[in-house]
mmCIF file of N, CA and C in Angstrom:
data_model
loop_
_atom_site.group_PDB
_atom_site.id
_atom_site.type_symbol
_atom_site.label_atom_id
_atom_site.label_comp_id
_atom_site.label_asym_id
_atom_site.label_seq_id
_atom_site.Cartn_x
_atom_site.Cartn_y
_atom_site.Cartn_z
ATOM 1 N N UNK A 35 -0.782 -78.395 71.813
ATOM 2 C CA UNK A 35 -1.478 -77.594 71.815
ATOM 3 C C UNK A 35 -0.064 -76.587 71.606
ATOM 4 N N UNK A 36 0.309 -75.843 71.020
ATOM 5 C CA UNK A 36 1.195 -74.579 71.253
ATOM 6 C C UNK A 36 0.735 -73.389 72.408
ATOM 7 N N UNK A 37 1.681 -72.913 73.052
ATOM 8 C CA UNK A 37 1.032 -71.921 73.806
ATOM 9 C C UNK A 37 1.058 -70.570 73.684
ATOM 10 N N UNK A 38 0.109 -69.462 73.359
ATOM 11 C CA UNK A 38 0.168 -68.611 72.990
ATOM 12 C C UNK A 38 1.196 -67.674 73.372
ATOM 13 N N UNK A 39 1.539 -66.839 72.312
ATOM 14 C CA UNK A 39 2.814 -66.347 72.194
ATOM 15 C C UNK A 39 2.336 -64.816 72.074
ATOM 16 N N UNK A 40 2.523 -63.598 72.478
ATOM 17 C CA UNK A 40 2.117 -62.202 71.931
ATOM 18 C C UNK A 40 3.296 -62.102 70.608
ATOM 19 N N UNK A 41 2.840 -61.329 69.666
ATOM 20 C CA UNK A 41 3.546 -60.537 68.540
ATOM 21 C C UNK A 41 4.726 -59.825 69.230
ATOM 22 N N UNK A 42 6.094 -59.632 68.538
ATOM 23 C CA UNK A 42 6.873 -58.867 69.138
ATOM 24 C C UNK A 42 7.037 -58.220 67.811
ATOM 25 N N UNK A 43 7.103 -57.115 68.124
ATOM 26 C CA UNK A 43 7.281 -56.013 66.943
ATOM 27 C C UNK A 43 8.358 -55.783 66.726
ATOM 28 N N UNK A 44 9.073 -55.908 65.481
ATOM 29 C CA UNK A 44 10.419 -55.708 64.950
ATOM 30 C C UNK A 44 10.974 -54.513 65.431
ATOM 31 N N UNK A 45 10.078 -53.291 65.644
ATOM 32 C CA UNK A 45 10.414 -51.954 65.757
ATOM 33 C C UNK A 45 9.444 -51.568 66.664
ATOM 34 N N UNK A 46 9.904 -50.627 67.836
ATOM 35 C CA UNK A 46 9.009 -49.863 68.624
ATOM 36 C C UNK A 46 9.136 -48.364 67.887
ATOM 37 N N UNK A 47 8.506 -47.663 67.660
ATOM 38 C CA UNK A 47 8.475 -46.314 67.375
ATOM 39 C C UNK A 47 8.837 -45.585 68.083
ATOM 40 N N UNK A 48 9.805 -45.003 68.230
ATOM 41 C CA UNK A 48 10.044 -44.010 69.150
ATOM 42 C C UNK A 48 9.803 -42.699 69.038
ATOM 43 N N UNK A 49 9.191 -41.979 69.947
ATOM 44 C CA UNK A 49 9.166 -40.461 69.230
ATOM 45 C C UNK A 49 7.542 -40.444 68.147
ATOM 46 N N UNK A 50 7.602 -39.629 67.323
ATOM 47 C CA UNK A 50 6.521 -39.270 66.763
ATOM 48 C C UNK A 50 7.029 -39.508 65.045
ATOM 49 N N UNK A 51 6.215 -40.516 64.446
ATOM 50 C CA UNK A 51 6.395 -40.350 63.052
ATOM 51 C C UNK A 51 4.940 -40.229 62.343
ATOM 52 N N UNK A 52 5.138 -39.909 61.037
ATOM 53 C CA UNK A 52 3.867 -39.340 60.405
ATOM 54 C C UNK A 52 3.741 -40.211 59.058
ATOM 55 N N UNK A 53 2.872 -40.849 58.607
ATOM 56 C CA UNK A 53 2.721 -41.754 57.508
ATOM 57 C C UNK A 53 1.781 -40.733 56.525
ATOM 58 N N UNK A 54 2.337 -40.064 55.364
ATOM 59 C CA UNK A 54 0.942 -39.858 54.555
ATOM 60 C C UNK A 54 0.467 -40.665 53.643
ATOM 61 N N UNK A 55 -0.818 -40.555 53.440
ATOM 62 C CA UNK A 55 -1.739 -41.129 52.686
ATOM 63 C C UNK A 55 -2.197 -40.674 51.738
ATOM 64 N N UNK A 56 -2.294 -41.159 50.347
ATOM 65 C CA UNK A 56 -2.908 -40.486 49.307
ATOM 66 C C UNK A 56 -2.947 -41.627 48.567
ATOM 67 N N UNK A 57 -4.392 -41.570 47.634
ATOM 68 C CA UNK A 57 -4.832 -42.520 46.477
ATOM 69 C C UNK A 57 -4.955 -41.500 45.006
ATOM 70 N N UNK A 58 -4.643 -42.206 43.832
ATOM 71 C CA UNK A 58 -4.987 -41.890 42.646
ATOM 72 C C UNK A 58 -5.308 -43.282 41.859
ATOM 73 N N UNK A 59 -6.034 -42.861 40.666
ATOM 74 C CA UNK A 59 -6.440 -43.616 39.715
ATOM 75 C C UNK A 59 -5.832 -43.563 38.335
ATOM 76 N N UNK A 60 -5.138 -44.740 37.564
ATOM 77 C CA UNK A 60 -4.912 -44.736 36.534
ATOM 78 C C UNK A 60 -5.920 -45.496 35.433
ATOM 79 N N UNK A 61 -6.181 -44.934 34.106
ATOM 80 C CA UNK A 61 -6.522 -46.177 33.049
ATOM 81 C C UNK A 61 -5.376 -47.068 32.996
ATOM 82 N N UNK A 62 -5.912 -48.375 32.694
ATOM 83 C CA UNK A 62 -4.902 -49.904 32.659
ATOM 84 C C UNK A 62 -3.583 -49.442 32.103
ATOM 85 N N UNK A 63 -3.960 -49.036 30.616
ATOM 86 C CA UNK A 63 -2.591 -48.602 29.675
ATOM 87 C C UNK A 63 -1.693 -47.487 30.075
ATOM 88 N N UNK A 64 -2.394 -46.791 31.673
ATOM 89 C CA UNK A 64 -0.855 -45.419 31.813
ATOM 90 C C UNK A 64 -0.602 -46.089 33.144
ATOM 91 N N UNK A 65 -0.959 -47.385 33.678
ATOM 92 C CA UNK A 65 -0.621 -47.707 35.350
ATOM 93 C C UNK A 65 0.933 -48.137 35.146
ATOM 94 N N UNK A 66 1.476 -48.791 34.113
ATOM 95 C CA UNK A 66 2.980 -49.132 34.253
ATOM 96 C C UNK A 66 3.727 -47.885 34.173
ATOM 97 N N UNK A 67 3.343 -46.932 33.514
ATOM 98 C CA UNK A 67 4.287 -45.716 33.580
ATOM 99 C C UNK A 67 4.090 -44.976 34.598
ATOM 100 N N UNK A 68 2.752 -44.986 35.341
ATOM 101 C CA UNK A 68 2.862 -44.074 36.650
ATOM 102 C C UNK A 68 3.724 -44.976 37.630
ATOM 103 N N UNK A 69 3.244 -46.089 37.856
ATOM 104 C CA UNK A 69 4.338 -46.784 38.650
ATOM 105 C C UNK A 69 5.559 -46.516 38.344
ATOM 106 N N UNK A 70 5.874 -46.819 37.250
ATOM 107 C CA UNK A 70 7.548 -46.485 36.916
ATOM 108 C C UNK A 70 7.969 -44.891 37.489
ATOM 109 N N UNK A 71 6.898 -43.647 36.958
ATOM 110 C CA UNK A 71 7.178 -42.685 38.048
ATOM 111 C C UNK A 71 7.534 -42.356 39.269
ATOM 112 N N UNK A 72 6.349 -43.289 39.798
ATOM 113 C CA UNK A 72 6.902 -43.226 41.058
ATOM 114 C C UNK A 72 8.126 -43.989 41.707
ATOM 115 N N UNK A 73 8.293 -45.023 41.381
ATOM 116 C CA UNK A 73 9.759 -45.691 41.413
ATOM 117 C C UNK A 73 10.871 -44.991 41.210
ATOM 118 N N UNK A 74 10.994 -44.529 39.732
ATOM 119 C CA UNK A 74 12.164 -43.433 39.480
ATOM 120 C C UNK A 74 12.626 -42.496 39.910
ATOM 121 N N UNK A 75 11.315 -41.541 40.095
ATOM 122 C CA UNK A 75 11.614 -40.314 39.904
ATOM 123 C C UNK A 75 10.630 -39.500 41.701
ATOM 124 N N UNK A 76 9.556 -40.018 41.688
ATOM 125 C CA UNK A 76 8.830 -39.611 42.872
ATOM 126 C C UNK A 76 9.754 -39.868 44.193
ATOM 127 N N UNK A 77 9.723 -41.166 44.472
ATOM 128 C CA UNK A 77 10.189 -41.788 45.608
ATOM 129 C C UNK A 77 11.883 -41.417 45.896
ATOM 130 N N UNK A 78 12.453 -41.815 44.830
ATOM 131 C CA UNK A 78 14.176 -41.254 44.889
ATOM 132 C C UNK A 78 14.234 -39.771 45.530
ATOM 133 N N UNK A 79 13.221 -39.051 45.051
ATOM 134 C CA UNK A 79 13.417 -37.172 44.953
ATOM 135 C C UNK A 79 13.077 -37.171 46.370
ATOM 136 N N UNK A 80 12.109 -37.961 47.076
ATOM 137 C CA UNK A 80 11.767 -37.583 48.599
ATOM 138 C C UNK A 80 12.907 -37.825 49.456
ATOM 139 N N UNK A 81 13.941 -38.550 49.082
ATOM 140 C CA UNK A 81 15.191 -39.014 49.663
ATOM 141 C C UNK A 81 15.843 -37.650 50.060
ATOM 142 N N UNK A 82 15.359 -36.704 49.239
ATOM 143 C CA UNK A 82 16.589 -35.752 49.577
ATOM 144 C C UNK A 82 15.830 -34.698 50.406
ATOM 145 N N UNK A 83 14.805 -34.804 50.897
ATOM 146 C CA UNK A 83 13.923 -34.048 52.047
ATOM 147 C C UNK A 83 14.273 -34.472 53.264
ATOM 148 N N UNK A 84 14.751 -33.467 54.523
ATOM 149 C CA UNK A 84 15.320 -33.966 55.677
ATOM 150 C C UNK A 84 14.366 -34.616 56.174
ATOM 151 N N UNK A 85 14.074 -35.486 56.964
ATOM 152 C CA UNK A 85 13.050 -36.126 57.596
ATOM 153 C C UNK A 85 12.622 -37.116 57.066
ATOM 154 N N UNK A 86 12.776 -37.230 55.913
ATOM 155 C CA UNK A 86 12.040 -38.459 54.939
ATOM 156 C C UNK A 86 12.338 -39.674 55.656
ATOM 157 N N UNK A 87 11.579 -40.940 55.744
ATOM 158 C CA UNK A 87 11.923 -41.728 56.313
ATOM 159 C C UNK A 87 11.809 -43.336 55.277
ATOM 160 N N UNK A 88 11.080 -42.820 53.963
ATOM 161 C CA UNK A 88 10.774 -44.176 53.262
ATOM 162 C C UNK A 88 9.061 -44.028 52.728
ATOM 163 N N UNK A 89 8.726 -44.934 51.866
ATOM 164 C CA UNK A 89 7.726 -44.987 51.287
ATOM 165 C C UNK A 89 7.468 -46.304 50.830
ATOM 166 N N UNK A 90 5.825 -46.534 50.427
ATOM 167 C CA UNK A 90 5.776 -47.588 50.133
ATOM 168 C C UNK A 90 4.358 -47.095 48.907
ATOM 169 N N UNK A 91 4.228 -47.930 47.699
ATOM 170 C CA UNK A 91 3.728 -47.867 46.912
ATOM 171 C C UNK A 91 2.658 -49.473 46.737
ATOM 172 N N UNK A 92 1.186 -49.041 46.704
ATOM 173 C CA UNK A 92 0.547 -50.290 46.559
ATOM 174 C C UNK A 92 -0.348 -50.172 45.280
ATOM 175 N N UNK A 93 -0.433 -51.198 44.716
ATOM 176 C CA UNK A 93 -1.062 -51.135 43.324
ATOM 177 C C UNK A 93 -2.145 -52.431 43.630
ATOM 178 N N UNK A 94 -3.258 -51.980 42.733
ATOM 179 C CA UNK A 94 -4.706 -52.854 42.857
ATOM 180 C C UNK A 94 -5.081 -52.518 41.566
ATOM 181 N N UNK A 95 -4.960 -53.873 40.366
ATOM 182 C CA UNK A 95 -5.722 -53.748 39.243
ATOM 183 C C UNK A 95 -6.806 -53.951 38.898
ATOM 184 N N UNK A 96 -7.898 -53.227 38.350
ATOM 185 C CA UNK A 96 -9.291 -53.472 38.332
ATOM 186 C C UNK A 96 -9.441 -53.736 36.977
ATOM 187 N N UNK A 97 -10.370 -53.974 36.229
ATOM 188 C CA UNK A 97 -10.978 -54.244 35.030
ATOM 189 C C UNK A 97 -10.848 -52.782 34.099
ATOM 190 N N UNK A 98 -11.465 -51.795 34.785
ATOM 191 C CA UNK A 98 -11.397 -50.255 34.017
ATOM 192 C C UNK A 98 -10.536 -49.379 34.646
ATOM 193 N N UNK A 99 -9.774 -49.962 35.588
ATOM 194 C CA UNK A 99 -8.766 -48.473 36.006
ATOM 195 C C UNK A 99 -7.971 -49.432 37.207
ATOM 196 N N UNK A 100 -6.744 -48.811 37.637
ATOM 197 C CA UNK A 100 -5.767 -49.165 38.500
ATOM 198 C C UNK A 100 -5.540 -48.093 39.449
ATOM 199 N N UNK A 101 -5.741 -48.866 40.735
ATOM 200 C CA UNK A 101 -5.678 -47.809 41.775
ATOM 201 C C UNK A 101 -4.451 -47.926 42.645
ATOM 202 N N UNK A 102 -3.807 -46.961 43.015
ATOM 203 C CA UNK A 102 -2.370 -46.299 43.423
ATOM 204 C C UNK A 102 -2.668 -46.079 44.764
ATOM 205 N N UNK A 103 -2.028 -46.695 45.749
ATOM 206 C CA UNK A 103 -1.950 -45.982 47.626
ATOM 207 C C UNK A 103 -0.685 -45.842 47.477
ATOM 208 N N UNK A 104 -0.201 -44.472 47.391
ATOM 209 C CA UNK A 104 1.149 -44.173 48.261
ATOM 210 C C UNK A 104 1.273 -43.508 49.853
ATOM 211 N N UNK A 105 2.050 -44.302 50.390
ATOM 212 C CA UNK A 105 2.271 -43.903 51.804
ATOM 213 C C UNK A 105 3.599 -43.475 52.111
ATOM 214 N N UNK A 106 4.036 -42.219 52.226
ATOM 215 C CA UNK A 106 5.082 -42.041 52.732
ATOM 216 C C UNK A 106 5.762 -41.529 54.194
ATOM 217 N N UNK A 107 6.470 -42.101 54.975
ATOM 218 C CA UNK A 107 6.786 -41.810 56.004
ATOM 219 C C UNK A 107 8.162 -40.707 56.614
ATOM 220 N N UNK A 108 7.664 -39.903 57.585
ATOM 221 C CA UNK A 108 8.692 -38.898 57.612
ATOM 222 C C UNK A 108 8.391 -38.820 59.252
ATOM 223 N N UNK A 109 9.674 -37.993 59.623
ATOM 224 C CA UNK A 109 9.995 -38.209 61.329
ATOM 225 C C UNK A 109 9.023 -36.864 61.819
ATOM 226 N N UNK A 110 8.518 -36.133 61.363
ATOM 227 C CA UNK A 110 7.261 -35.263 61.827
ATOM 228 C C UNK A 110 6.855 -34.493 61.052
ATOM 229 N N UNK A 111 5.445 -33.706 61.505
ATOM 230 C CA UNK A 111 4.770 -32.792 60.378
ATOM 231 C C UNK A 111 5.870 -31.500 59.824
ATOM 232 N N UNK A 112 6.678 -31.464 60.175
ATOM 233 C CA UNK A 112 7.390 -29.998 60.034
ATOM 234 C C UNK A 112 8.276 -30.659 58.932
ATOM 235 N N UNK A 113 8.733 -32.056 58.682
ATOM 236 C CA UNK A 113 9.419 -32.561 57.241
ATOM 237 C C UNK A 113 8.292 -33.143 56.499
ATOM 238 N N UNK A 114 6.986 -33.129 56.564
ATOM 239 C CA UNK A 114 5.990 -33.281 55.741
ATOM 240 C C UNK A 114 5.542 -31.977 54.941
ATOM 241 N N UNK A 115 5.793 -30.747 56.136
ATOM 242 C CA UNK A 115 5.723 -29.544 55.361
ATOM 243 C C UNK A 115 6.805 -29.266 54.385
ATOM 244 N N UNK A 116 8.395 -29.814 54.895
ATOM 245 C CA UNK A 116 9.285 -29.370 53.932
ATOM 246 C C UNK A 116 8.974 -30.043 52.356
ATOM 247 N N UNK A 117 8.284 -30.910 52.417
ATOM 248 C CA UNK A 117 7.883 -31.552 51.154
ATOM 249 C C UNK A 117 6.653 -31.046 50.440
ATOM 250 N N UNK A 118 5.470 -30.716 51.005
ATOM 251 C CA UNK A 118 4.298 -30.324 50.817
ATOM 252 C C UNK A 118 3.914 -28.936 50.838
ATOM 253 N N UNK A 119 4.916 -28.253 51.717
ATOM 254 C CA UNK A 119 4.575 -26.629 52.090
ATOM 255 C C UNK A 119 3.473 -26.877 53.113
ATOM 256 N N UNK A 120 3.468 -25.498 53.624
ATOM 257 C CA UNK A 120 2.211 -25.344 54.744
ATOM 258 C C UNK A 120 0.783 -25.554 54.248
ATOM 259 N N UNK A 121 0.565 -25.406 53.361
ATOM 260 C CA UNK A 121 -1.229 -26.336 53.308
ATOM 261 C C UNK A 121 -0.588 -27.403 52.590
ATOM 262 N N UNK A 122 -0.014 -28.422 53.769
ATOM 263 C CA UNK A 122 0.383 -29.557 53.382
ATOM 264 C C UNK A 122 -0.360 -30.887 53.100
ATOM 265 N N UNK A 123 -1.780 -30.750 53.388
ATOM 266 C CA UNK A 123 -2.662 -31.751 53.376
ATOM 267 C C UNK A 123 -3.074 -31.979 51.677
ATOM 268 N N UNK A 124 -2.829 -30.837 50.419
ATOM 269 C CA UNK A 124 -3.076 -30.767 49.137
ATOM 270 C C UNK A 124 -1.983 -31.949 48.556
ATOM 271 N N UNK A 125 -2.703 -32.335 47.801
ATOM 272 C CA UNK A 125 -1.910 -33.162 47.197
ATOM 273 C C UNK A 125 -0.574 -32.835 46.073
ATOM 274 N N UNK A 126 0.147 -33.541 45.742
ATOM 275 C CA UNK A 126 1.636 -32.798 45.011
ATOM 276 C C UNK A 126 1.697 -33.771 44.151
ATOM 277 N N UNK A 127 1.643 -33.446 42.830
ATOM 278 C CA UNK A 127 2.020 -34.016 41.668
ATOM 279 C C UNK A 127 2.964 -33.573 40.733
ATOM 280 N N UNK A 128 3.955 -34.578 39.962
ATOM 281 C CA UNK A 128 4.660 -34.285 38.967
ATOM 282 C C UNK A 128 3.705 -33.778 37.946
ATOM 283 N N UNK A 129 4.276 -33.139 37.083
ATOM 284 C CA UNK A 129 3.593 -32.731 35.924
ATOM 285 C C UNK A 129 3.046 -33.821 34.956
ATOM 286 N N UNK A 130 4.333 -34.703 34.906
ATOM 287 C CA UNK A 130 3.714 -36.456 34.359
ATOM 288 C C UNK A 130 2.842 -37.021 34.835
ATOM 289 N N UNK A 131 2.591 -36.681 36.476
ATOM 290 C CA UNK A 131 2.115 -37.806 36.974
ATOM 291 C C UNK A 131 0.367 -37.175 36.525
ATOM 292 N N UNK A 132 0.443 -35.856 36.450
ATOM 293 C CA UNK A 132 -0.761 -35.274 36.015
ATOM 294 C C UNK A 132 -1.684 -35.871 34.796
ATOM 295 N N UNK A 133 -0.738 -35.922 33.748
ATOM 296 C CA UNK A 133 -1.249 -36.662 32.521
ATOM 297 C C UNK A 133 -1.653 -38.120 32.692
ATOM 298 N N UNK A 134 -1.211 -38.893 33.567
ATOM 299 C CA UNK A 134 -0.889 -40.353 33.622
ATOM 300 C C UNK A 134 -2.513 -40.646 34.909
ATOM 301 N N UNK A 135 -2.789 -39.428 35.712
ATOM 302 C CA UNK A 135 -3.834 -40.067 36.584
ATOM 303 C C UNK A 135 -5.096 -39.612 36.019
ATOM 304 N N UNK A 136 -6.073 -40.736 36.209
ATOM 305 C CA UNK A 136 -7.274 -40.223 35.580
ATOM 306 C C UNK A 136 -8.346 -39.488 36.831
ATOM 307 N N UNK A 137 -8.008 -39.759 37.854
ATOM 308 C CA UNK A 137 -8.607 -39.166 38.793
ATOM 309 C C UNK A 137 -7.959 -39.260 40.165
ATOM 310 N N UNK A 138 -8.131 -38.293 41.076
ATOM 311 C CA UNK A 138 -7.216 -38.429 42.339
ATOM 312 C C UNK A 138 -8.052 -37.986 43.365
ATOM 313 N N UNK A 139 -7.273 -38.124 44.759
ATOM 314 C CA UNK A 139 -8.017 -37.586 45.850
ATOM 315 C C UNK A 139 -7.180 -36.570 46.669
ATOM 316 N N UNK A 140 -7.815 -35.250 46.229
ATOM 317 C CA UNK A 140 -7.191 -33.721 46.104
ATOM 318 C C UNK A 140 -6.315 -33.704 47.492
ATOM 319 N N UNK A 141 -6.789 -34.311 48.549
ATOM 320 C CA UNK A 141 -6.008 -34.184 49.706
ATOM 321 C C UNK A 141 -5.207 -35.293 49.982
ATOM 322 N N UNK A 142 -4.622 -35.490 50.763
ATOM 323 C CA UNK A 142 -3.649 -36.495 51.348
ATOM 324 C C UNK A 142 -3.976 -36.536 53.036
ATOM 325 N N UNK A 143 -3.763 -37.642 53.823
ATOM 326 C CA UNK A 143 -4.438 -37.788 55.144
ATOM 327 C C UNK A 143 -3.335 -38.206 56.085
ATOM 328 N N UNK A 144 -2.967 -37.619 56.750
ATOM 329 C CA UNK A 144 -1.683 -37.639 57.899
ATOM 330 C C UNK A 144 -2.191 -38.719 58.865
ATOM 331 N N UNK A 145 -1.165 -39.676 59.683
ATOM 332 C CA UNK A 145 -1.718 -40.400 60.707
ATOM 333 C C UNK A 145 -0.027 -40.425 61.446
ATOM 334 N N UNK A 146 -0.345 -40.580 62.835
ATOM 335 C CA UNK A 146 0.659 -40.659 63.654
ATOM 336 C C UNK A 146 0.827 -42.244 63.630
ATOM 337 N N UNK A 147 1.937 -42.428 63.424
ATOM 338 C CA UNK A 147 2.363 -43.993 63.209
ATOM 339 C C UNK A 147 3.008 -44.595 64.629
ATOM 340 N N UNK A 148 1.887 -45.432 65.165
ATOM 341 C CA UNK A 148 2.347 -45.811 66.642
ATOM 342 C C UNK A 148 2.769 -46.983 66.838
ATOM 343 N N UNK A 149 3.185 -47.950 66.058
ATOM 344 C CA UNK A 149 4.087 -49.146 66.120
ATOM 345 C C UNK A 149 4.565 -49.640 64.857
ATOM 346 N N UNK A 150 5.156 -50.156 64.548
ATOM 347 C CA UNK A 150 5.959 -50.938 63.338
ATOM 348 C C UNK A 150 6.052 -52.063 63.629
ATOM 349 N N UNK A 151 6.163 -52.909 62.491
ATOM 350 C CA UNK A 151 6.136 -54.728 62.613
ATOM 351 C C UNK A 151 6.646 -54.942 61.242
ATOM 352 N N UNK A 152 7.126 -54.217 60.527
ATOM 353 C CA UNK A 152 8.289 -54.235 59.143
ATOM 354 C C UNK A 152 9.758 -53.852 59.791
#
């Protein structure tokens, strides 16, 4: 029997990091265009914001719609505010995104990142 070994984190988060979580849904026919907009315009544009640490695009294809979860990482709530403004919980969209999205969560959720394993 192999002895139990606790998982080793590849990184321990020092200080506070904020994860901004948001979801939106497209028609299946618009999903690839929306994904491309996120990859080619939105995430690269965020790299210009001081304190932005990277992000993830998650996609789940269903029969009648496609769900996107976007998680962006910032070094502080102040960095989030540099991106989203003082009303930082309000979702932010590119004009093209509004055309492609079928429905949205109007507010983003923010979490303190307590540990990282990637």
